Coordinates of C-alpha atoms and ligand atoms in Angstrom, one line a residue:
X1 CA -25.4 -65.8 -71.1
X2 CA -28.6 -67.5 -70.4
X3 CA -30.1 -70.6 -72.1
X4 CA -33.7 -71.8 -71.5
X5 CA -35.2 -75.1 -72.6
X6 CA -37.9 -77.3 -71.2
X7 CA -35.7 -80.4 -71.0
X8 CA -32.3 -79.6 -69.5
X9 CA -28.9 -81.1 -69.8
X10 CA -29.2 -83.3 -66.7
X11 CA -31.9 -85.4 -65.1
X12 CA -32.1 -87.0 -61.7
X13 CA -33.3 -90.4 -60.5
X14 CA -34.1 -91.3 -56.9
X15 CA -32.5 -94.6 -55.8
X16 CA -33.9 -97.1 -53.4
X17 CA -31.6 -95.7 -50.7
X18 CA -33.2 -92.2 -51.3
X19 CA -29.9 -91.0 -53.0
X20 CA -30.2 -88.8 -56.0
X21 CA -28.1 -89.6 -59.0
X22 CA -27.6 -87.3 -62.0
X23 CA -27.5 -88.3 -65.7
X24 CA -26.5 -86.2 -68.7
X25 CA -29.1 -85.8 -71.4
X26 CA -28.4 -86.6 -75.0
X27 CA -29.5 -85.1 -78.4
X28 CA -28.0 -82.5 -80.6
X29 CA -29.2 -79.4 -78.7
X30 CA -27.9 -80.7 -75.4
X31 CA -24.5 -81.8 -76.6
X32 CA -24.0 -78.6 -78.6
X33 CA -24.9 -76.5 -75.6
X34 CA -22.8 -78.6 -73.3
X35 CA -19.7 -77.9 -75.5
X36 CA -20.4 -74.2 -75.1
X37 CA -21.2 -74.5 -71.4
X38 CA -17.8 -76.0 -70.8
X39 CA -16.1 -73.0 -72.2
X40 CA -18.3 -70.1 -71.0
X41 CA -20.2 -69.1 -67.9
X42 CA -23.8 -69.8 -68.8
X43 CA -26.8 -70.4 -66.8
X44 CA -29.1 -73.0 -68.3
X45 CA -32.7 -72.7 -67.0
X46 CA -34.9 -75.8 -67.5
X47 CA -37.9 -77.4 -66.0
X48 CA -37.7 -80.1 -63.3
X49 CA -39.4 -82.9 -65.2
X50 CA -39.8 -85.5 -62.5
X51 CA -40.2 -85.8 -58.7
X52 CA -36.5 -86.6 -58.5
X53 CA -35.7 -83.4 -60.5
X54 CA -37.9 -81.4 -58.1
X55 CA -36.2 -82.9 -55.1
X56 CA -32.8 -82.0 -56.6
X57 CA -34.0 -78.5 -57.5
X58 CA -35.2 -77.9 -53.9
X59 CA -32.0 -79.3 -52.4
X60 CA -29.7 -77.1 -54.5
X61 CA -28.4 -73.8 -53.1
X62 CA -30.3 -71.0 -54.9
X63 CA -31.7 -73.8 -57.1
X64 CA -28.4 -74.0 -59.0
X65 CA -26.7 -77.2 -59.9
X66 CA -23.4 -77.7 -61.8
X67 CA -23.2 -79.7 -65.1
X68 CA -22.3 -82.9 -63.2
X69 CA -25.4 -82.6 -61.0
X70 CA -23.8 -81.2 -57.9
X71 CA -25.6 -78.5 -55.9
X72 CA -24.1 -75.0 -55.6
X73 CA -22.4 -74.4 -58.9
X74 CA -19.5 -72.1 -59.8
X75 CA -19.0 -71.6 -63.5
X76 CA -21.7 -72.8 -65.9
X77 CA -24.8 -73.9 -64.0
X78 CA -28.2 -75.5 -64.4
X79 CA -31.3 -74.1 -62.7
X80 CA -34.2 -76.4 -62.6
X81 CA -37.6 -74.8 -62.1
X82 CA -39.8 -76.5 -59.7
X83 CA -43.1 -75.9 -61.5
X84 CA -46.2 -77.5 -59.9
X85 CA -46.7 -80.9 -61.5
X86 CA -50.3 -80.1 -62.6
X87 CA -49.2 -76.9 -64.3
X88 CA -46.3 -78.7 -65.9
X89 CA -48.4 -81.6 -67.2
X90 CA -50.9 -79.2 -68.9
X91 CA -48.2 -77.1 -70.4
X92 CA -46.0 -80.0 -71.6
X93 CA -48.5 -82.7 -72.5
X94 CA -51.6 -80.6 -73.2
X95 CA -50.2 -77.7 -75.1
X96 CA -46.6 -78.3 -76.1
X97 CA -46.9 -82.0 -77.1
X98 CA -50.5 -82.4 -78.0
X99 CA -51.1 -79.0 -79.7
X100 CA -48.0 -77.1 -80.8
X101 CA -46.1 -80.2 -81.8
X102 CA -49.1 -81.6 -83.7
X103 CA -49.6 -78.3 -85.5
X104 CA -45.9 -77.9 -86.6
X105 CA -45.7 -81.5 -87.7
X106 CA -49.2 -81.5 -89.2
X107 CA -50.2 -84.6 -87.3
X108 CA -53.9 -84.0 -86.7
X109 CA -56.6 -86.3 -88.0
X110 CA -58.5 -83.2 -89.0
X111 CA -62.0 -84.7 -89.4
X112 CA -61.9 -85.5 -85.7
X113 CA -59.1 -83.5 -84.0
X114 CA -58.3 -80.9 -82.6
X115 CA -61.2 -79.7 -80.6
X116 CA -60.4 -76.5 -78.8
X117 CA -62.9 -76.5 -75.9
X118 CA -62.9 -75.4 -72.3
X119 CA -60.3 -77.9 -71.3
X120 CA -57.8 -76.6 -73.8
X121 CA -58.3 -73.0 -72.6
X122 CA -57.5 -74.2 -69.0
X123 CA -54.4 -75.9 -70.3
X124 CA -53.5 -72.7 -72.2
X125 CA -53.6 -70.8 -68.9
X126 CA -51.1 -73.3 -67.4
X127 CA -48.9 -72.9 -70.5
X128 CA -48.8 -69.1 -69.9
X129 CA -48.0 -69.7 -66.2
X130 CA -45.2 -72.1 -67.2
X131 CA -43.7 -69.7 -69.7
X132 CA -44.0 -66.8 -67.2
X133 CA -42.1 -68.9 -64.7
X134 CA -39.2 -69.2 -67.2
X135 CA -39.4 -65.5 -68.1
X136 CA -39.2 -64.5 -64.4
X137 CA -36.3 -66.9 -63.7
X138 CA -34.4 -65.5 -66.7
X139 CA -35.0 -61.9 -65.7
X140 CA -33.8 -62.7 -62.1
X141 CA -30.8 -64.5 -63.4
X142 CA -29.8 -61.6 -65.6
X143 CA -30.0 -59.3 -62.6
X144 CA -27.6 -61.6 -60.9
X145 CA -25.1 -61.9 -63.7
X146 CA -26.1 -65.2 -65.3
X147 CA -24.2 -68.2 -64.0
X148 CA -22.5 -66.4 -61.2
X149 CA -24.1 -64.8 -58.3
X150 CA -21.7 -62.0 -57.4
X151 CA -21.7 -58.5 -59.0
X152 CA -18.0 -58.9 -59.6
X153 CA -18.8 -61.6 -62.1
X154 CA -21.3 -59.5 -63.9
X155 CA -19.3 -59.0 -67.1
X156 CA -18.7 -62.8 -67.6
X157 CA -22.4 -63.3 -68.2
X158 CA -22.9 -60.6 -70.7
X159 CA -22.0 -60.2 -74.4
X160 CA -21.1 -56.7 -75.5
X161 CA -22.3 -55.4 -72.1
X162 CA -25.8 -56.8 -72.4
X163 CA -27.1 -60.1 -71.1
X164 CA -28.2 -62.6 -73.8
X165 CA -30.9 -65.2 -73.5
X166 CA -31.2 -68.1 -75.9
X167 CA -34.7 -69.6 -75.6
X168 CA -35.3 -73.0 -77.1
X169 CA -38.3 -74.4 -78.9
X170 CA -42.1 -74.4 -79.0
X171 CA -42.5 -75.1 -75.3
X172 CA -41.1 -71.6 -74.6
X173 CA -42.7 -69.8 -77.5
X174 CA -44.2 -67.1 -75.2
X175 CA -41.0 -66.5 -73.2
X176 CA -39.3 -64.0 -75.5
X177 CA -42.1 -61.4 -75.3
X178 CA -42.7 -62.0 -71.6
X179 CA -39.0 -61.5 -71.0
X180 CA -38.6 -58.5 -73.2
X181 CA -41.5 -56.8 -71.4
X182 CA -39.7 -57.3 -68.1
X183 CA -36.2 -56.6 -69.3
X184 CA -36.0 -54.7 -72.5
X185 CA -32.3 -54.5 -72.1
X186 CA -31.7 -58.2 -72.6
X187 CA -30.8 -59.5 -76.1
X188 CA -33.2 -62.4 -76.8
X189 CA -33.0 -65.2 -79.4
X190 CA -35.5 -67.9 -79.9
X191 CA -34.7 -71.1 -81.7
X192 CA -37.3 -73.6 -83.2
X193 CA -36.0 -77.2 -83.4
X194 CA -39.2 -78.3 -85.2
X195 CA -40.6 -77.5 -88.5
X196 CA -42.9 -74.5 -88.7
X197 CA -46.4 -75.1 -90.0
X198 CA -47.6 -73.4 -93.2
X199 CA -50.2 -70.6 -92.6
X200 CA -53.3 -72.5 -93.5
X201 CA -52.4 -75.3 -91.1
X202 CA -51.1 -72.9 -88.4
X203 CA -54.5 -71.2 -88.6
X204 CA -56.1 -74.3 -87.2
X205 CA -55.1 -72.9 -83.8
X206 CA -57.8 -70.6 -82.3
X207 CA -57.0 -67.1 -83.7
X208 CA -56.0 -65.6 -80.3
X209 CA -53.6 -68.5 -79.7
X210 CA -52.1 -68.3 -83.1
X211 CA -51.4 -64.6 -82.5
X212 CA -50.1 -65.1 -79.0
X213 CA -47.6 -67.7 -80.2
X214 CA -46.3 -65.5 -83.1
X215 CA -46.2 -62.4 -80.9
X216 CA -44.4 -64.5 -78.3
X217 CA -41.5 -65.3 -80.6
X218 CA -41.5 -61.8 -82.1
X219 CA -40.6 -60.5 -78.7
X220 CA -37.1 -61.9 -79.6
X221 CA -34.5 -59.9 -81.4
X222 CA -33.6 -63.0 -83.4
X223 CA -35.7 -66.1 -84.4
X224 CA -33.7 -69.1 -85.6
X225 CA -34.8 -72.1 -87.6
X226 CA -33.1 -75.3 -88.9
X227 CA -33.8 -74.7 -92.6
X228 CA -35.1 -72.1 -95.0
X229 CA -38.5 -73.7 -95.4
X230 CA -39.4 -73.4 -91.7
X231 CA -38.0 -69.9 -91.5
X232 CA -40.1 -68.8 -94.5
X233 CA -43.3 -70.5 -93.1
X234 CA -42.8 -68.6 -89.9
X235 CA -42.4 -65.2 -91.7
X236 CA -45.5 -66.0 -93.9
X237 CA -47.5 -66.8 -90.8
X238 CA -46.4 -63.5 -89.2
X239 CA -47.5 -61.7 -92.4
X240 CA -50.8 -63.5 -92.9
X241 CA -52.0 -63.7 -89.3
X242 CA -50.5 -60.6 -87.6
X243 CA -50.2 -58.4 -90.6
X244 CA -46.5 -58.0 -89.7
X245 CA -44.2 -56.4 -92.2
X246 CA -41.8 -59.0 -93.7
X247 CA -38.6 -58.0 -95.4
X248 CA -37.6 -61.2 -97.3
X249 CA -34.3 -59.7 -98.6
X250 CA -33.0 -58.6 -95.2
X251 CA -34.7 -61.5 -93.4
X252 CA -36.5 -59.3 -90.9
X253 CA -40.0 -59.1 -89.5
X254 CA -41.2 -55.8 -88.1
X255 CA -44.2 -55.9 -85.7
X256 CA -45.5 -53.1 -83.5
X257 CA -42.2 -51.2 -84.1
X258 CA -40.0 -54.1 -83.0
X259 CA -37.6 -55.8 -85.5
X260 CA -36.9 -59.5 -85.3
X261 CA -34.1 -60.9 -87.4
X262 CA -34.9 -64.3 -89.0
X263 CA -32.0 -66.8 -89.3
X264 CA -31.4 -70.2 -90.7
X265 CA -28.9 -72.2 -88.6
X266 CA -28.6 -75.8 -89.6
X267 CA -27.5 -78.2 -86.9
X268 CA -25.0 -81.0 -87.6
X269 CA -22.9 -83.5 -85.8
X270 CA -19.6 -83.3 -83.9
X271 CA -17.8 -86.0 -85.9
X272 CA -14.9 -86.5 -83.5
X273 CA -17.2 -87.0 -80.5
X274 CA -19.5 -89.4 -82.4
X275 CA -16.8 -91.5 -84.0
X276 CA -14.9 -92.0 -80.8
X277 CA -18.1 -93.0 -79.0
X278 CA -18.9 -95.4 -81.8
X279 CA -15.6 -97.1 -81.4
X280 CA -16.0 -98.0 -77.7
X281 CA -16.2 -101.5 -76.5
X282 CA -19.9 -101.7 -75.8
X283 CA -20.6 -100.6 -79.4
X284 CA -18.0 -103.1 -80.8
X285 CA -19.7 -105.9 -78.9
X286 CA -23.1 -104.9 -80.4
X287 CA -21.5 -104.7 -83.9
X288 CA -20.5 -108.3 -83.5
X289 CA -24.0 -109.3 -82.3
X290 CA -25.7 -107.5 -85.2
X291 CA -23.3 -108.9 -87.7
X292 CA -23.9 -112.4 -86.5
X293 CA -27.7 -111.8 -86.5
X294 CA -27.5 -110.6 -90.1
X295 CA -25.7 -113.7 -91.2
X296 CA -24.3 -112.1 -94.3
X297 CA -27.6 -110.5 -95.4
X298 CA -28.0 -106.9 -96.3
X299 CA -29.2 -104.7 -93.5
X300 CA -31.8 -102.0 -93.8
X301 CA -31.7 -99.9 -90.5
X302 CA -34.0 -97.3 -89.1
X303 CA -33.6 -95.6 -85.7
X304 CA -36.2 -93.3 -84.3
X305 CA -38.1 -92.3 -81.2
X306 CA -41.6 -94.0 -81.4
X307 CA -43.0 -90.7 -82.6
X308 CA -46.0 -90.1 -84.9
X309 CA -44.0 -87.8 -87.1
X310 CA -41.3 -90.5 -87.8
X311 CA -43.7 -92.4 -90.1
X312 CA -42.5 -95.9 -88.9
X313 CA -45.7 -97.7 -89.9
X314 CA -45.5 -96.5 -93.5
X315 CA -41.8 -97.3 -93.5
X316 CA -42.5 -100.9 -92.5
X317 CA -45.4 -101.1 -95.0
X318 CA -42.8 -100.1 -97.7
X319 CA -40.5 -102.9 -96.5
X320 CA -43.4 -105.3 -96.8
X321 CA -44.1 -104.0 -100.3
X322 CA -40.4 -104.5 -101.3
X323 CA -40.6 -108.1 -100.2
X324 CA -43.7 -108.5 -102.4
X325 CA -42.7 -106.5 -105.5
X326 CA -39.1 -107.6 -105.4
X327 CA -39.2 -111.1 -104.1
X328 CA -35.5 -111.6 -105.0
X329 CA -34.7 -109.9 -101.7
X330 CA -36.5 -112.5 -99.6
X331 CA -34.0 -114.3 -97.5
X332 CA -31.2 -111.9 -98.6
X333 CA -32.2 -108.8 -96.5
X334 CA -33.0 -108.0 -92.9
X335 CA -34.7 -104.9 -91.5
X336 CA -33.6 -103.6 -88.1
X337 CA -36.1 -101.2 -86.7
X338 CA -35.0 -99.6 -83.4
X339 CA -37.9 -97.5 -82.1
X340 CA -37.3 -96.0 -78.7
X341 CA -40.0 -95.1 -76.2
X342 CA -41.3 -91.5 -76.3
X343 CA -44.0 -89.4 -74.6
X344 CA -45.9 -92.4 -73.3
X345 CA -48.2 -90.1 -71.3
X346 CA -50.0 -89.4 -74.5
X347 CA -52.6 -92.0 -75.7
X348 CA -51.8 -91.3 -79.4
X349 CA -48.2 -92.3 -78.8
X350 CA -49.1 -95.5 -77.0
X351 CA -51.5 -96.4 -79.8
X352 CA -48.8 -95.6 -82.4
X353 CA -46.3 -97.9 -80.6
X354 CA -48.9 -100.7 -80.7
X355 CA -49.5 -100.1 -84.4
X356 CA -45.8 -100.3 -85.1
X357 CA -45.7 -103.6 -83.2
X358 CA -48.7 -105.0 -85.1
X359 CA -47.3 -104.4 -88.6
X360 CA -43.9 -105.7 -87.5
X361 CA -45.5 -108.9 -86.3
X362 CA -47.5 -109.3 -89.5
X363 CA -44.4 -109.0 -91.6
X364 CA -42.5 -111.6 -89.6
X365 CA -45.5 -113.9 -89.7
X366 CA -46.1 -113.4 -93.5
X367 CA -42.5 -113.7 -94.7
X368 CA -40.4 -115.3 -92.0
X369 CA -39.0 -118.8 -92.6
X370 CA -37.2 -121.2 -90.4
X371 CA -33.8 -119.7 -91.3
X372 CA -34.8 -116.1 -92.1
X373 CA -36.2 -113.4 -89.8
X374 CA -37.1 -110.6 -92.2
X375 CA -37.5 -107.9 -89.5
X376 CA -36.3 -107.2 -86.0
X377 CA -38.1 -104.5 -84.1
X378 CA -36.8 -103.3 -80.7
X379 CA -38.7 -100.8 -78.6
X380 CA -36.2 -100.4 -75.7
X381 CA -33.6 -97.7 -75.5
X382 CA -29.9 -98.8 -76.2
X383 CA -27.7 -96.0 -77.5
X384 CA -24.7 -98.3 -78.0
X385 CA -26.9 -100.6 -80.1
X386 CA -28.0 -97.7 -82.3
X387 CA -24.4 -96.7 -83.0
X388 CA -23.6 -100.3 -83.9
X389 CA -26.6 -100.4 -86.2
X390 CA -25.3 -97.3 -87.9
X391 CA -22.0 -98.9 -88.4
X392 CA -23.3 -102.1 -90.0
X393 CA -26.2 -100.6 -92.0
X394 CA -26.2 -101.1 -95.8
X395 CA -29.3 -98.9 -96.1
X396 CA -30.5 -96.3 -93.6
X397 CA -34.1 -95.4 -93.9
X398 CA -35.2 -92.0 -92.6
X399 CA -38.7 -91.3 -93.8
X400 CA -40.4 -88.8 -91.4
X401 CA -43.7 -87.1 -92.4
X402 CA -42.1 -83.9 -91.2
X403 CA -39.0 -83.3 -89.1
X404 CA -37.2 -80.1 -88.0
X405 CA -33.8 -81.6 -89.0
X406 CA -33.3 -85.3 -88.2
X407 CA -29.9 -86.0 -86.9
X408 CA -30.1 -89.8 -87.6
X409 CA -29.7 -89.0 -91.3
X410 CA -26.5 -87.2 -90.5
X411 CA -25.1 -89.5 -87.9
X412 CA -25.5 -92.8 -89.8
X413 CA -23.2 -91.9 -92.7
X414 CA -20.5 -90.5 -90.4
X415 CA -20.0 -93.7 -88.5
X416 CA -20.8 -96.2 -91.3
X417 CA -18.1 -98.9 -91.6
X418 CA -18.7 -99.8 -95.3
X419 CA -20.6 -96.8 -96.5
X420 CA -24.4 -96.9 -96.3
X421 CA -27.1 -95.6 -98.7
X422 CA -29.4 -93.0 -97.1
X423 CA -33.1 -93.2 -98.1
X424 CA -34.4 -89.8 -97.0
X425 CA -37.7 -88.1 -96.7
X426 CA -37.9 -84.8 -98.6
X427 CA -39.9 -83.5 -95.6
X428 CA -37.0 -83.7 -93.2
X429 CA -35.0 -80.4 -92.6
X430 CA -31.8 -82.4 -93.3
X431 CA -33.0 -82.8 -96.9
X432 CA -31.9 -79.2 -97.6
X433 CA -28.3 -80.4 -97.0
X434 CA -28.3 -84.0 -98.0
X435 CA -30.6 -84.3 -101.0
X436 CA -27.8 -84.5 -103.6
X437 CA -26.4 -87.7 -102.2
X438 CA -29.4 -89.4 -100.6
X439 CA -32.2 -91.2 -102.4
X440 CA -35.0 -88.9 -101.8
X441 CA -38.6 -90.0 -101.2
X442 CA -42.1 -88.7 -100.6
X443 CA -42.8 -90.1 -97.1
X444 CA -46.5 -90.8 -98.0
X445 CA -45.6 -92.8 -101.1
X446 CA -45.2 -96.4 -99.8
X447 CA -44.5 -97.8 -103.3
X448 CA -42.0 -95.0 -104.0
X449 CA -40.3 -95.8 -100.7
X450 CA -40.2 -99.5 -101.6
X451 CA -38.6 -98.7 -104.9
X452 CA -36.0 -96.5 -103.3
X453 CA -35.1 -99.3 -100.9
X454 CA -34.7 -101.6 -103.9
X455 CA -32.5 -99.1 -105.6
X456 CA -30.4 -98.6 -102.4
X457 CA -29.9 -102.3 -101.9
X458 CA -28.9 -102.6 -105.6
X459 CA -26.4 -99.8 -105.5
X460 CA -22.7 -100.6 -106.3
X461 CA -20.2 -100.6 -103.5
X462 CA -18.3 -97.9 -105.2
X463 CA -21.2 -95.5 -105.6
X464 CA -22.5 -96.0 -102.2
X465 CA -19.2 -95.3 -100.5
X466 CA -18.7 -92.2 -102.6
X467 CA -22.2 -90.9 -101.7
X468 CA -21.7 -91.9 -98.1
X469 CA -18.5 -89.9 -97.8
X470 CA -20.2 -86.8 -99.1
X471 CA -23.2 -87.3 -96.8
X472 CA -20.7 -87.5 -93.8
X473 CA -19.0 -84.3 -94.9
X474 CA -22.3 -82.5 -95.2
X475 CA -23.5 -83.9 -91.8
X476 CA -20.4 -82.5 -90.0
X477 CA -20.3 -79.1 -91.7
X478 CA -22.1 -77.4 -88.8
X479 CA -21.1 -79.0 -85.5
X480 CA -23.3 -78.0 -82.6
X481 CA -20.7 -75.5 -81.2
X482 CA -20.8 -73.7 -84.5
X483 CA -24.5 -73.8 -84.7
X484 CA -24.6 -72.0 -81.3
X485 CA -21.8 -69.5 -82.2
X486 CA -23.7 -68.6 -85.5
X487 CA -26.8 -67.8 -83.5
X488 CA -24.9 -65.6 -81.1
X489 CA -23.2 -63.8 -84.0
X490 CA -26.6 -63.2 -85.6
X491 CA -28.0 -61.9 -82.3
X492 CA -25.2 -59.5 -81.7
Ligands
G6P1 C1 -37.3 -83.6 -80.4 C2 -37.4 -82.3 -81.2 C3 -37.1 -81.1 -80.3 C4 -37.9 -81.2 -79.0 C5 -37.7 -82.5 -78.3 C6 -38.6 -82.7 -77.1 O1 -36.0 -83.8 -80.2 O2 -36.6 -82.2 -82.3 O3 -37.6 -80.0 -81.0 O4 -37.5 -80.2 -78.1 O5 -38.1 -83.5 -79.3 O6 -38.6 -84.0 -76.7 P1 -39.1 -84.4 -75.3 O7 -38.8 -85.8 -75.1 O8 -38.5 -83.5 -74.3 O9 -40.6 -84.1 -75.3

């Protein structure tokens, strides 16, 4: 069994003494796949993302590393691809993050951007090379029987006698077709962890690129999405742009004689894992800190990567509007906004972080008093502090412009100490599962968001704990291991 993703389950750092040290990655996909990796022999192919990763990749025997970061793995293994830094930068920053991510999340300021000129076409060439490197590595790995090198282990890496490759996300959209051309015998699944753009927006891409992306994914036998909306948008793009035949009832797309099954596989949270982590001493200490900081006031919490799609600036504008339109909350509420660094190579992200900081400062200046800080913004990464904030939140605000799923919306209610109210954007994939119990908002409607915050703050303890319990149940319905198993079943 082969898995491919741009970011892998471990990353390396190089210490002052020249020693490499390994760190496990986080996030729903990584933790889900790690659960599977512990039980099966799988080979996880990913990109070396930094110089330290490249050093580790070169040092590893046959390029394979075990899940704890040691070279020369038996059992499940990681293979980091040592892609030339320039090729990687164009593929990751130029195409994946600045183009495909912007298209699927509809983030472009269209009067000005995008401009697909000669520089873009050069980056696209690098994106192809980067995808081809993955396809070649997967084909080679299938020859060698997945995680294990020896022919004797061949069976362990195959499902039903055929190797299976599970390719993750927009970074690797071209891989399924490239791999199928090399190895038609491999069963291939692709999974999109993002939304999928509606056809009119997808068609902003140059025609040849739009076709190549769709054809790339249609090289797979199964294409998975986090919710029905994104799956339908993909199928509609295939129909409108490629003229592919779409069978909505049987959830299949047929193109050039090849059939790709379409699947909806929601991703949820492993409740046991999360609750035990949230009970550890470092989290307890931060719960005490935050409780003291709040001083008995109600807490509105938001936790995001500083990411354009997360809509942090409008969220803060809604909090400001709440303090103006409902002045009774002044001095009685505090907003904790934990916005962690993300993709700082891109100027848009650096500017966005600055915009978040500007509006936060304005709010503190405008409303703060000697004994009340209305808003605390933190832009450094502290996972234990995030878990503590989930635990003490009265209201959790999750208001993305667009989001594939959004696991914050699921995690918060699961570890909440007193039951929190979830204010949730209807544009998050999680809305499909949580909309009955959350207070739903249009993320562009600042006034509507302010009103939802007021309603959430005013909700009775009884109602909020009832709703929170149902949100927690919905959030744990599909733990990552099941999400993975469902995809395998659909592929087979
Ligand atoms: C989010 C998205 C994933 C994506 C990931 C990449 O988590 O939901 O679809 O793969 O970002 O993040 P990165 O930090 O690797 O660019």
